Coordinates of N, CA and C in Angstrom, one line a residue:
M67 N 0.8 -1.2 0.0 CA 0.0 0.0 0.0 C 0.9 1.2 0.0
F68 N 0.4 2.3 -0.7 CA 1.2 3.5 -0.8 C 0.6 4.5 0.2
V69 N 1.5 5.2 0.9 CA 1.1 6.2 1.9 C 1.9 7.5 1.6
S70 N 1.2 8.6 1.5 CA 2.0 9.9 1.4 C 1.8 10.7 2.7
L71 N 2.7 11.6 2.9 CA 2.7 12.5 4.0 C 2.9 14.0 3.6
T72 N 2.0 14.8 4.0 CA 2.1 16.3 3.7 C 1.9 17.0 5.0
T73 N 2.9 17.8 5.4 CA 2.8 18.5 6.7 C 3.4 19.9 6.6
D74 N 3.3 20.7 7.6 CA 4.0 21.9 7.8 C 5.0 21.8 9.0
F75 N 5.4 20.5 9.2 CA 6.2 20.2 10.4 C 7.7 20.4 10.3
G76 N 8.2 20.4 9.0 CA 9.7 20.3 8.8 C 10.1 18.8 8.9
H77 N 11.4 18.6 8.7 CA 11.9 17.3 8.4 C 11.7 16.3 9.6
A78 N 12.2 16.7 10.8 CA 12.3 15.8 11.9 C 10.9 15.3 12.3
Y79 N 10.0 16.2 12.6 CA 8.6 15.8 13.0 C 7.9 14.9 12.0
T80 N 8.1 15.3 10.7 CA 7.5 14.5 9.6 C 8.1 13.1 9.6
A81 N 9.5 13.0 9.8 CA 10.1 11.7 9.8 C 9.6 10.8 11.0
I82 N 9.3 11.4 12.1 CA 8.7 10.7 13.2 C 7.3 10.0 12.7
C83 N 6.5 10.8 12.0 CA 5.3 10.3 11.5 C 5.5 9.1 10.5
A84 N 6.5 9.3 9.7 CA 6.9 8.2 8.8 C 7.3 7.0 9.5
G85 N 8.0 7.2 10.6 CA 8.5 6.0 11.4 C 7.3 5.3 12.1
V86 N 6.3 6.0 12.6 CA 5.1 5.4 13.1 C 4.4 4.6 12.1
I87 N 4.3 5.1 10.9 CA 3.6 4.3 9.8 C 4.4 3.0 9.5
H88 N 5.7 3.1 9.4 CA 6.5 2.0 9.1 C 6.4 0.9 10.2
R89 N 6.4 1.3 11.4 CA 6.3 0.3 12.5 C 5.0 -0.4 12.5
I90 N 3.9 0.2 12.1 CA 2.6 -0.4 12.1 C 2.4 -1.2 10.8
A91 N 2.8 -0.6 9.7 CA 2.6 -1.2 8.4 C 4.0 -1.3 7.7
P92 N 4.9 -2.2 8.1 CA 6.2 -2.2 7.6 C 6.3 -2.5 6.1
G93 N 5.3 -3.0 5.5 CA 5.3 -3.2 4.0 C 4.8 -2.1 3.2
A94 N 4.4 -1.0 3.8 CA 3.9 0.2 3.1 C 5.1 1.0 2.5
T95 N 4.8 1.5 1.3 CA 5.7 2.5 0.7 C 5.3 3.9 1.2
V96 N 6.2 4.6 1.9 CA 5.8 5.9 2.4 C 6.6 7.0 1.7
L97 N 5.9 8.0 1.2 CA 6.5 9.1 0.5 C 6.2 10.4 1.2
V98 N 7.2 11.2 1.5 CA 6.9 12.5 2.1 C 6.7 13.5 0.9
L99 N 5.5 13.8 0.6 CA 5.1 14.7 -0.5 C 5.7 16.1 -0.2
S100 N 5.5 16.6 1.0 CA 6.1 17.9 1.4 C 6.1 17.9 3.0
D101 N 7.1 18.5 3.5 CA 7.1 18.8 5.0 C 7.4 20.3 5.2
E102 N 7.2 21.1 4.1 CA 7.5 22.5 4.2 C 6.3 23.4 3.7
V103 N 5.1 22.9 3.9 CA 3.9 23.8 3.8 C 4.2 25.0 4.8
T104 N 3.8 26.2 4.4 CA 4.0 27.3 5.3 C 3.2 27.0 6.6
P105 N 3.8 27.2 7.8 CA 3.1 26.8 9.0 C 1.8 27.5 9.1
Y106 N 0.8 26.7 9.5 CA -0.6 27.1 9.7 C -1.4 27.4 8.5
A107 N -0.8 27.3 7.3 CA -1.4 27.8 6.0 C -2.3 26.7 5.4
I108 N -3.5 26.6 5.9 CA -4.5 25.5 5.5 C -4.8 25.6 4.0
V109 N -5.0 26.8 3.5 CA -5.4 27.0 2.1 C -4.2 26.5 1.2
E110 N -3.0 26.9 1.6 CA -1.8 26.5 0.8 C -1.7 24.9 0.8
G111 N -1.9 24.3 2.0 CA -1.8 22.9 2.0 C -2.9 22.2 1.2
A112 N -4.1 22.8 1.3 CA -5.3 22.2 0.6 C -5.0 22.3 -0.9
L113 N -4.5 23.4 -1.4 CA -4.2 23.5 -2.8 C -3.1 22.6 -3.3
L114 N -2.0 22.4 -2.4 CA -1.0 21.5 -2.8 C -1.5 20.1 -2.9
L115 N -2.4 19.7 -2.0 CA -2.9 18.3 -2.1 C -3.8 18.2 -3.4
R116 N -4.6 19.2 -3.7 CA -5.5 19.2 -4.9 C -4.6 19.1 -6.1
Q117 N -3.5 19.8 -6.1 CA -2.7 19.8 -7.3 C -1.9 18.5 -7.5
S118 N -1.4 17.9 -6.3 CA -0.4 16.9 -6.4 C -1.0 15.4 -6.3
L119 N -2.1 15.2 -5.5 CA -2.5 13.8 -5.3 C -3.0 13.1 -6.5
P120 N -3.6 13.8 -7.6 CA -3.9 13.1 -8.8 C -2.8 12.4 -9.5
Y121 N -1.5 12.9 -9.2 CA -0.3 12.3 -9.9 C 0.3 11.2 -9.0
L122 N -0.2 11.0 -7.8 CA 0.3 9.9 -7.0 C -0.5 8.6 -7.1
P123 N 0.1 7.5 -6.7 CA -0.7 6.3 -6.8 C -1.9 6.3 -5.8
V124 N -2.9 5.6 -6.1 CA -4.1 5.4 -5.2 C -3.5 4.9 -3.9
G125 N -3.9 5.5 -2.8 CA -3.4 5.0 -1.5 C -4.0 5.8 -0.4
V126 N -3.3 5.9 0.7 CA -3.7 6.6 1.9 C -2.8 7.8 2.0
H127 N -3.4 9.0 2.1 CA -2.7 10.3 2.1 C -2.9 11.0 3.3
V128 N -1.9 11.2 4.1 CA -1.9 11.9 5.4 C -1.6 13.3 5.2
A129 N -2.4 14.2 5.7 CA -2.1 15.7 5.5 C -2.3 16.3 6.9
V130 N -1.3 17.1 7.4 CA -1.4 17.7 8.7 C -0.9 19.1 8.6
V131 N -1.9 20.1 8.4 CA -1.6 21.5 8.7 C -2.8 21.9 9.6
D132 N -2.4 22.0 10.9 CA -3.4 21.8 11.9 C -3.3 22.8 13.1
P133 N -3.5 24.1 12.8 CA -3.4 25.1 13.9 C -4.4 24.9 15.0
G134 N -5.4 24.1 14.8 CA -6.4 23.8 15.8 C -6.2 22.5 16.6
V135 N -4.9 22.0 16.5 CA -4.6 20.7 17.2 C -4.9 20.8 18.7
G136 N -5.6 19.8 19.2 CA -5.9 19.8 20.6 C -7.2 20.4 20.9
T137 N -7.9 21.1 20.0 CA -9.2 21.7 20.2 C -10.3 20.7 19.7
P138 N -11.6 21.1 19.8 CA -12.6 20.1 19.4 C -12.7 19.8 17.9
R139 N -11.8 20.4 17.1 CA -11.9 20.1 15.7 C -11.7 18.6 15.5
R140 N -12.3 18.0 14.5 CA -12.3 16.5 14.4 C -11.2 16.0 13.6
P141 N -10.6 14.9 14.0 CA -9.7 14.1 13.1 C -10.5 13.2 12.3
V142 N -10.3 13.1 11.0 CA -11.1 12.4 10.1 C -10.3 11.6 9.0
A143 N -11.0 10.6 8.5 CA -10.5 9.9 7.3 C -11.6 10.0 6.2
V144 N -11.2 10.3 5.0 CA -12.1 10.6 3.9 C -11.9 9.7 2.7
R145 N -12.9 8.9 2.3 CA -12.7 8.0 1.2 C -13.2 8.8 -0.1
T146 N -12.4 8.6 -1.1 CA -12.7 9.3 -2.4 C -13.2 8.4 -3.5
G147 N -13.8 8.9 -4.5 CA -14.3 8.1 -5.6 C -13.2 7.3 -6.3
R148 N -12.0 7.9 -6.3 CA -10.9 7.1 -7.0 C -10.4 5.9 -6.2
G149 N -10.7 5.9 -4.9 CA -10.3 4.8 -4.0 C -9.3 5.2 -3.0
D150 N -8.9 6.5 -3.0 CA -7.9 6.9 -2.0 C -8.6 7.2 -0.6
T151 N -7.8 7.2 0.5 CA -8.3 7.7 1.7 C -7.4 8.8 2.2
L152 N -8.0 9.9 2.5 CA -7.3 11.1 3.0 C -7.5 11.2 4.5
V153 N -6.4 11.3 5.2 CA -6.4 11.3 6.7 C -5.8 12.7 7.2
G154 N -6.6 13.3 8.1 CA -6.1 14.6 8.6 C -7.2 15.3 9.4
P155 N -6.9 16.6 9.7 CA -7.9 17.3 10.5 C -9.1 17.8 9.6
D156 N -10.2 17.9 10.3 CA -11.4 18.5 9.6 C -11.4 20.0 9.7
N157 N -10.5 20.6 8.9 CA -10.4 22.1 8.9 C -10.4 22.7 7.6
G158 N -10.8 21.9 6.5 CA -10.8 22.4 5.2 C -9.7 21.9 4.3
L159 N -8.7 21.2 5.0 CA -7.5 20.8 4.3 C -7.7 19.7 3.3
L160 N -8.7 18.8 3.5 CA -8.8 17.6 2.7 C -9.8 17.7 1.6
V161 N -10.8 18.6 1.7 CA -11.9 18.5 0.8 C -11.6 18.8 -0.6
P162 N -10.8 19.9 -1.0 CA -10.5 20.1 -2.4 C -9.8 19.0 -3.1
A163 N -8.9 18.3 -2.4 CA -8.3 17.1 -3.0 C -9.2 16.0 -3.2
A164 N -10.1 15.8 -2.2 CA -11.1 14.7 -2.3 C -12.0 14.9 -3.5
E165 N -12.4 16.2 -3.7 CA -13.2 16.5 -4.9 C -12.5 16.2 -6.2
R166 N -11.2 16.5 -6.2 CA -10.4 16.2 -7.4 C -10.2 14.7 -7.7
L167 N -10.3 13.9 -6.6 CA -10.0 12.5 -6.7 C -11.3 11.7 -6.8
G168 N -12.3 12.2 -7.6 CA -13.5 11.5 -7.8 C -14.6 11.8 -6.9
G169 N -14.4 12.8 -6.0 CA -15.5 13.2 -5.1 C -15.4 12.5 -3.7
L170 N -16.0 13.1 -2.7 CA -16.0 12.6 -1.4 C -17.1 11.6 -1.2
E171 N -16.8 10.3 -1.0 CA -17.8 9.3 -0.9 C -18.3 9.1 0.6
R172 N -17.3 9.1 1.5 CA -17.7 9.0 2.9 C -16.6 9.4 3.8
A173 N -16.9 9.8 5.0 CA -15.9 10.3 6.0 C -16.2 9.7 7.3
H174 N -15.1 9.4 8.1 CA -15.3 8.9 9.4 C -14.4 9.6 10.4
V175 N -14.9 9.8 11.6 CA -14.1 10.4 12.7 C -13.1 9.4 13.2
L176 N -11.9 9.8 13.5 CA -10.9 8.9 14.0 C -11.0 8.8 15.5
A177 N -12.0 8.0 16.0 CA -12.4 8.0 17.4 C -12.0 6.7 18.1
N178 N -11.7 5.6 17.3 CA -11.4 4.3 17.9 C -10.0 4.3 18.5
P179 N -9.9 4.2 19.8 CA -8.5 4.2 20.4 C -7.6 3.1 19.9
A180 N -8.2 2.0 19.4 CA -7.4 0.9 18.9 C -6.5 1.3 17.7
Y181 N -6.9 2.4 17.0 CA -6.1 2.9 15.9 C -5.4 4.2 16.1
R182 N -5.0 4.4 17.4 CA -4.2 5.5 17.8 C -3.0 4.9 18.6
L183 N -2.0 5.8 18.9 CA -1.0 5.3 19.8 C -1.5 5.2 21.2
P184 N -0.9 4.5 22.1 CA -1.5 4.3 23.4 C -1.6 5.6 24.2
E185 N -0.7 6.5 24.0 CA -0.7 7.8 24.6 C -0.9 8.9 23.6
V186 N -1.8 9.8 23.7 CA -2.1 10.8 22.7 C -1.8 12.2 23.4
S187 N -0.9 12.9 22.7 CA -0.5 14.2 23.2 C -1.6 15.2 22.8
A188 N -1.5 16.4 23.4 CA -2.4 17.5 23.0 C -2.0 18.2 21.8
S189 N -0.7 18.1 21.3 CA -0.2 18.9 20.3 C 0.6 18.2 19.2
F190 N 0.5 16.8 19.1 CA 1.2 16.1 18.1 C 0.3 15.0 17.6
H191 N -0.9 15.4 17.0 CA -1.8 14.4 16.5 C -1.3 13.8 15.2
G192 N -0.4 14.4 14.5 CA 0.2 13.8 13.4 C 0.9 12.5 13.7
R193 N 1.6 12.5 14.8 CA 2.2 11.3 15.3 C 1.3 10.3 16.0
D194 N 0.4 10.8 16.8 CA -0.4 10.0 17.7 C -1.7 9.5 17.2
I195 N -2.3 10.2 16.2 CA -3.6 9.9 15.7 C -3.6 9.7 14.2
F196 N -3.1 10.6 13.4 CA -3.3 10.5 12.0 C -2.4 9.5 11.4
S197 N -1.1 9.4 11.8 CA -0.2 8.4 11.2 C -0.6 7.0 11.6
P198 N -1.0 6.7 12.9 CA -1.4 5.3 13.2 C -2.7 4.9 12.4
A199 N -3.6 5.9 12.3 CA -4.8 5.5 11.5 C -4.5 5.2 10.1
A200 N -3.6 6.0 9.5 CA -3.2 5.8 8.1 C -2.5 4.4 7.9
A201 N -1.6 4.1 8.9 CA -0.9 2.8 8.8 C -1.8 1.7 9.0
H202 N -2.8 1.7 9.8 CA -3.8 0.6 10.0 C -4.6 0.5 8.7
L203 N -5.0 1.6 8.1 CA -5.7 1.5 6.8 C -4.8 0.8 5.7
A204 N -3.5 1.2 5.7 CA -2.6 0.6 4.8 C -2.5 -0.9 5.0
A205 N -2.6 -1.3 6.3 CA -2.4 -2.7 6.7 C -3.7 -3.5 6.5
G206 N -4.8 -2.8 6.1 CA -6.0 -3.6 5.8 C -7.2 -3.2 6.6
A207 N -7.1 -2.3 7.6 CA -8.3 -1.9 8.3 C -9.3 -1.2 7.4
G208 N -10.6 -1.3 7.8 CA -11.6 -0.6 7.0 C -11.9 0.8 7.6
I209 N -12.3 1.7 6.7 CA -12.5 3.1 7.2 C -13.5 3.1 8.3
A210 N -14.6 2.3 8.2 CA -15.6 2.3 9.2 C -15.1 1.8 10.6
D211 N -14.0 1.1 10.6 CA -13.4 0.6 11.9 C -12.9 1.8 12.7
L212 N -12.6 2.9 12.0 CA -11.9 4.0 12.7 C -12.8 4.8 13.6
G213 N -14.1 4.8 13.3 CA -15.1 5.6 14.2 C -16.3 5.9 13.4
P214 N -17.2 6.7 14.0 CA -18.5 7.0 13.4 C -18.4 7.9 12.1
R215 N -19.5 7.8 11.3 CA -19.5 8.7 10.1 C -19.4 10.1 10.5
A216 N -18.7 10.9 9.6 CA -18.6 12.4 9.8 C -19.4 13.0 8.7
E217 N -20.2 14.0 9.0 CA -21.0 14.7 8.0 C -20.5 16.1 7.9
E218 N -20.8 16.7 6.7 CA -20.6 18.2 6.5 C -19.1 18.6 6.9
L219 N -18.2 18.1 6.2 CA -16.8 18.5 6.5 C -16.6 20.0 6.2
E220 N -15.6 20.5 6.9 CA -15.2 21.9 6.7 C -14.6 22.1 5.4
R221 N -14.8 23.3 4.8 CA -14.2 23.7 3.5 C -13.2 24.8 3.8
P222 N -12.1 24.9 3.0 CA -11.1 25.9 3.2 C -11.6 27.3 2.8
G223 N -11.1 28.3 3.4 CA -11.6 29.6 3.1 C -10.9 30.2 1.9
I224 N -11.2 29.7 0.7 CA -10.6 30.2 -0.5 C -11.5 31.3 -1.1
P225 N -11.0 32.5 -1.2 CA -11.8 33.6 -1.7 C -12.1 33.5 -3.1
A226 N -13.3 33.7 -3.5 CA -13.7 33.7 -5.0 C -13.3 35.0 -5.6
P227 N -12.8 34.9 -6.9 CA -12.5 36.1 -7.6 C -13.7 36.9 -7.9
E228 N -13.6 38.2 -8.1 CA -14.8 39.0 -8.4 C -14.5 39.6 -9.8
I229 N -15.5 39.5 -10.7 CA -15.4 40.0 -12.1 C -16.2 41.3 -12.1
G230 N -15.5 42.4 -12.4 CA -16.2 43.7 -12.5 C -16.2 44.2 -13.9
D231 N -16.5 45.4 -14.1 CA -16.6 46.0 -15.4 C -15.1 46.4 -15.9
G232 N -14.5 45.4 -16.6 CA -13.2 45.7 -17.1 C -12.1 45.4 -16.1
E233 N -12.4 44.7 -15.0 CA -11.4 44.4 -14.0 C -11.7 43.1 -13.3
L234 N -10.6 42.5 -12.9 CA -10.6 41.2 -12.1 C -10.0 41.5 -10.8
R235 N -10.9 41.3 -9.7 CA -10.4 41.4 -8.4 C -10.1 40.0 -7.8
T236 N -8.9 39.8 -7.4 CA -8.5 38.5 -6.9 C -7.7 38.7 -5.6
A237 N -7.2 37.5 -5.1 CA -6.5 37.6 -3.8 C -5.3 36.6 -3.9
V238 N -4.3 36.9 -3.1 CA -3.1 36.0 -3.1 C -3.5 34.8 -2.2
L239 N -3.4 33.6 -2.7 CA -3.7 32.4 -1.9 C -2.5 32.0 -1.1
Y240 N -1.3 32.0 -1.7 CA -0.1 31.7 -1.0 C 1.1 32.1 -1.8
T241 N 2.3 32.1 -1.2 CA 3.5 32.4 -1.9 C 4.3 31.1 -2.0
D242 N 4.8 30.7 -3.2 CA 5.6 29.5 -3.4 C 7.0 29.7 -3.0
R243 N 7.8 28.7 -3.1 CA 9.2 28.8 -2.5 C 10.1 29.8 -3.4
F244 N 9.6 30.1 -4.6 CA 10.4 31.1 -5.4 C 9.9 32.5 -5.2
G245 N 9.0 32.7 -4.3 CA 8.4 34.0 -4.1 C 7.3 34.4 -5.0
S246 N 6.8 33.5 -5.8 CA 5.7 33.8 -6.7 C 4.4 33.8 -6.0
L247 N 3.5 34.7 -6.3 CA 2.2 34.9 -5.6 C 1.2 34.2 -6.4
I248 N 0.6 33.1 -5.9 CA -0.4 32.3 -6.5 C -1.8 32.9 -6.2
L249 N -2.6 33.2 -7.2 CA -3.8 34.0 -7.0 C -5.1 33.1 -7.0
S250 N -6.2 33.7 -6.6 CA -7.4 32.9 -6.5 C -8.2 32.8 -7.8
A251 N -7.7 33.5 -8.9 CA -8.3 33.5 -10.2 C -7.6 32.7 -11.2
T252 N -8.3 32.3 -12.2 CA -7.8 31.5 -13.3 C -7.7 32.3 -14.6
P253 N -7.0 31.8 -15.7 CA -7.1 32.5 -16.9 C -8.5 32.7 -17.5
G254 N -9.4 31.8 -17.2 CA -10.8 31.9 -17.6 C -11.4 33.1 -16.9
D255 N -11.1 33.3 -15.6 CA -11.7 34.5 -14.9 C -11.2 35.8 -15.6
L256 N -9.9 35.7 -16.0 CA -9.3 36.9 -16.6 C -10.0 37.2 -17.9
Q257 N -10.3 36.2 -18.7 CA -10.9 36.5 -20.0 C -12.4 36.9 -19.8
R258 N -13.1 36.4 -18.8 CA -14.4 36.8 -18.5 C -14.5 38.3 -18.1
A259 N -13.4 38.7 -17.4 CA -13.4 40.1 -16.9 C -12.9 41.1 -18.0
L260 N -11.9 40.7 -18.8 CA -11.3 41.6 -19.7 C -11.5 41.3 -21.2
G261 N -12.1 40.2 -21.5 CA -12.2 39.7 -22.8 C -10.9 38.9 -23.2
P262 N -10.7 38.6 -24.5 CA -9.6 37.8 -24.9 C -8.3 38.5 -24.5
V263 N -7.4 37.7 -23.8 CA -6.1 38.3 -23.3 C -5.0 37.4 -24.0
A264 N -4.4 37.9 -25.0 CA -3.3 37.1 -25.7 C -2.0 37.3 -24.9
P265 N -1.1 36.3 -25.0 CA 0.2 36.4 -24.4 C 0.9 37.7 -24.9
G266 N 1.5 38.4 -23.9 CA 2.1 39.7 -24.2 C 1.3 40.9 -23.9
T267 N 0.0 40.6 -23.6 CA -0.9 41.8 -23.2 C -0.5 42.4 -21.9
P268 N -0.3 43.7 -21.9 CA 0.1 44.4 -20.6 C -1.1 44.6 -19.7
L269 N -0.9 44.2 -18.5 CA -2.0 44.4 -17.5 C -1.5 45.4 -16.4
A270 N -2.5 46.1 -15.9 CA -2.2 47.1 -14.8 C -2.6 46.3 -13.5
A271 N -1.6 46.2 -12.7 CA -1.7 45.6 -11.4 C -1.0 46.5 -10.4
T272 N 0.0 46.1 -9.7 CA 0.8 47.0 -8.9 C 1.6 47.9 -9.7
E273 N 1.9 47.4 -11.0 CA 2.5 48.2 -12.0 C 2.1 47.6 -13.3
T274 N 2.6 48.1 -14.4 CA 2.2 47.4 -15.7 C 3.0 46.1 -15.8
I275 N 2.3 45.0 -16.0 CA 3.0 43.7 -16.0 C 2.4 42.9 -17.1
P276 N 3.2 42.3 -18.0 CA 2.7 41.5 -19.1 C 2.1 40.2 -18.7
F277 N 1.0 39.8 -19.3 CA 0.5 38.4 -19.2 C 1.2 37.6 -20.2
V278 N 2.0 36.6 -19.8 CA 2.8 35.8 -20.7 C 2.6 34.3 -20.4
T279 N 3.3 33.5 -21.2 CA 3.2 32.0 -21.0 C 4.1 31.4 -20.0
T280 N 5.3 32.0 -19.9 CA 6.3 31.4 -19.0 C 7.3 32.5 -18.6
Y281 N 8.1 32.1 -17.6 CA 9.1 33.1 -17.0 C 10.0 33.7 -18.0
G282 N 10.6 32.8 -18.9 CA 11.5 33.3 -19.8 C 11.0 34.2 -20.9
D283 N 9.7 34.5 -20.9 CA 9.2 35.4 -21.8 C 9.5 36.9 -21.5
V284 N 10.0 37.1 -20.3 CA 10.4 38.4 -19.8 C 11.9 38.4 -19.4
P285 N 12.6 39.5 -19.4 CA 14.0 39.4 -18.9 C 14.1 39.1 -17.5
A286 N 15.3 38.6 -17.1 CA 15.6 38.3 -15.7 C 15.4 39.6 -14.9
G287 N 14.7 39.4 -13.8 CA 14.4 40.6 -12.9 C 13.1 41.3 -13.2
A288 N 12.4 40.9 -14.3 CA 11.2 41.6 -14.7 C 10.0 40.8 -14.2
P289 N 8.8 41.5 -13.9 CA 7.6 40.8 -13.4 C 6.8 40.2 -14.6
L290 N 6.0 39.3 -14.2 CA 5.1 38.6 -15.2 C 3.8 38.1 -14.5
I291 N 2.8 38.0 -15.2 CA 1.5 37.3 -14.8 C 1.4 36.1 -15.7
W292 N 1.2 34.9 -15.1 CA 1.1 33.7 -16.0 C 0.2 32.7 -15.3
A293 N -0.2 31.6 -16.0 CA -0.9 30.6 -15.4 C 0.0 29.5 -14.9
D294 N 0.0 29.2 -13.6 CA 0.9 28.2 -13.1 C 0.5 26.8 -13.5
S295 N 1.3 25.8 -13.0 CA 1.0 24.4 -13.5 C -0.3 23.8 -12.9
S296 N -0.9 24.5 -11.9 CA -2.2 24.0 -11.4 C -3.3 24.7 -12.1
G297 N -3.1 25.7 -12.9 CA -4.1 26.4 -13.6 C -4.5 27.7 -13.0
Q298 N -3.8 28.1 -11.9 CA -4.2 29.4 -11.3 C -3.3 30.5 -11.9
L299 N -3.8 31.7 -11.9 CA -3.0 32.8 -12.2 C -2.0 33.1 -11.1
G300 N -0.8 33.6 -11.5 CA 0.2 33.9 -10.6 C 0.9 35.2 -11.0
L301 N 1.5 35.8 -10.0 CA 2.3 37.0 -10.2 C 3.8 36.7 -9.8
A302 N 4.7 36.7 -10.7 CA 6.1 36.3 -10.4 C 7.1 37.3 -10.9
V303 N 8.3 37.1 -10.6 CA 9.4 37.8 -11.1 C 10.4 36.8 -11.6
N304 N 10.8 36.9 -12.9 CA 11.7 36.0 -13.5 C 13.1 36.0 -12.7
R305 N 13.4 34.9 -12.1 CA 14.6 34.7 -11.3 C 14.6 35.7 -10.1
G306 N 13.5 36.0 -9.6 CA 13.4 36.9 -8.5 C 12.1 36.5 -7.7
S307 N 11.8 37.4 -6.7 CA 10.7 37.2 -5.8 C 9.6 38.3 -5.9
A308 N 8.4 37.9 -6.4 CA 7.3 38.9 -6.4 C 6.9 39.3 -5.0
A309 N 7.0 38.3 -4.1 CA 6.6 38.6 -2.7 C 7.5 39.7 -2.1
D310 N 8.8 39.6 -2.4 CA 9.7 40.7 -1.9 C 9.5 42.0 -2.7
R311 N 9.3 41.9 -4.0 CA 9.2 43.1 -4.8 C 8.0 43.9 -4.4
Y312 N 6.9 43.3 -4.1 CA 5.6 44.0 -3.9 C 5.2 44.0 -2.5
G313 N 5.8 43.3 -1.6 CA 5.5 43.2 -0.2 C 4.1 42.6 0.0
L314 N 3.7 41.7 -0.8 CA 2.4 41.0 -0.7 C 2.5 39.6 -0.1
A315 N 1.5 39.2 0.6 CA 1.4 37.8 1.2 C 0.0 37.3 1.1
A316 N -0.2 36.1 1.6 CA -1.5 35.4 1.5 C -2.6 36.3 2.1
G317 N -3.7 36.5 1.4 CA -4.8 37.3 1.8 C -4.8 38.7 1.2
A318 N -3.7 39.1 0.6 CA -3.6 40.4 0.0 C -4.5 40.5 -1.3
A319 N -5.2 41.6 -1.5 CA -6.0 41.8 -2.6 C -5.2 42.4 -3.8
L320 N -5.7 42.0 -5.0 CA -5.0 42.5 -6.2 C -6.1 42.7 -7.3
T321 N -6.0 43.8 -8.0 CA -7.0 44.1 -9.1 C -6.2 44.2 -10.4
L322 N -6.7 43.4 -11.4 CA -6.1 43.4 -12.7 C -7.0 44.1 -13.7
R323 N -6.4 45.0 -14.5 CA -7.0 45.7 -15.6 C -6.1 45.7 -16.9
R324 N -6.7 46.0 -18.0 CA -5.9 46.2 -19.2 C -5.1 47.5 -19.0
A325 N -3.8 47.5 -19.4 CA -3.0 48.7 -19.3 C -2.9 49.4 -20.7
D326 N -3.4 48.8 -21.7 CA -3.3 49.5 -23.0 C -4.6 50.2 -23.4

């Protein structure tokens, strides 16, 4: 069975989770998809899972970006139409990926102590609850064995773009490791707001920035607006950081208009 791990923990704590999985399910293949999601950034983690999991084998996918750890938020396992099971907190992190993987078929609360570690801490549920549950699923446990059905899972707070008269109002969802700002709008939203937008069209944003196909379409150090590999619009600087250049971060608003 294939198991993936996505966390905001960094290397050491994520490795502990991998170790827990290997001890319970020694035959499982465990891949760390990422241990460097921005701390507490649920939307960033949710979009990473939505973008990445369709390219991974069907399996059990553990995701932990969990600023509410130790509070009444529920730990859950979610079965998808493709046959995967996503394991993590019910805080919006899992739903976008489940929808991309054939839809959410059923979800269960991780309530059965038989599928946890004997001692559960208040602040490391990735080790004590999520990883053991995932390992037992990989070893053959049924999702219903983990606990009762969970209804109405939380969704992430992803702001919808707003299409105005000749303008597109969008928001920064997250900053990638290159300093590029990934936006809540798509190229389709841009065309609905501005009409056909060909590569090379100058857009008014924080300054005049061309809409292009890829980074190399502008000189090194120059800004660009493009569609990233997940299909979202992004604001980048070729071989530089848009986050540093414009001082923007997750949640910041941005309005795009034609500059010509």
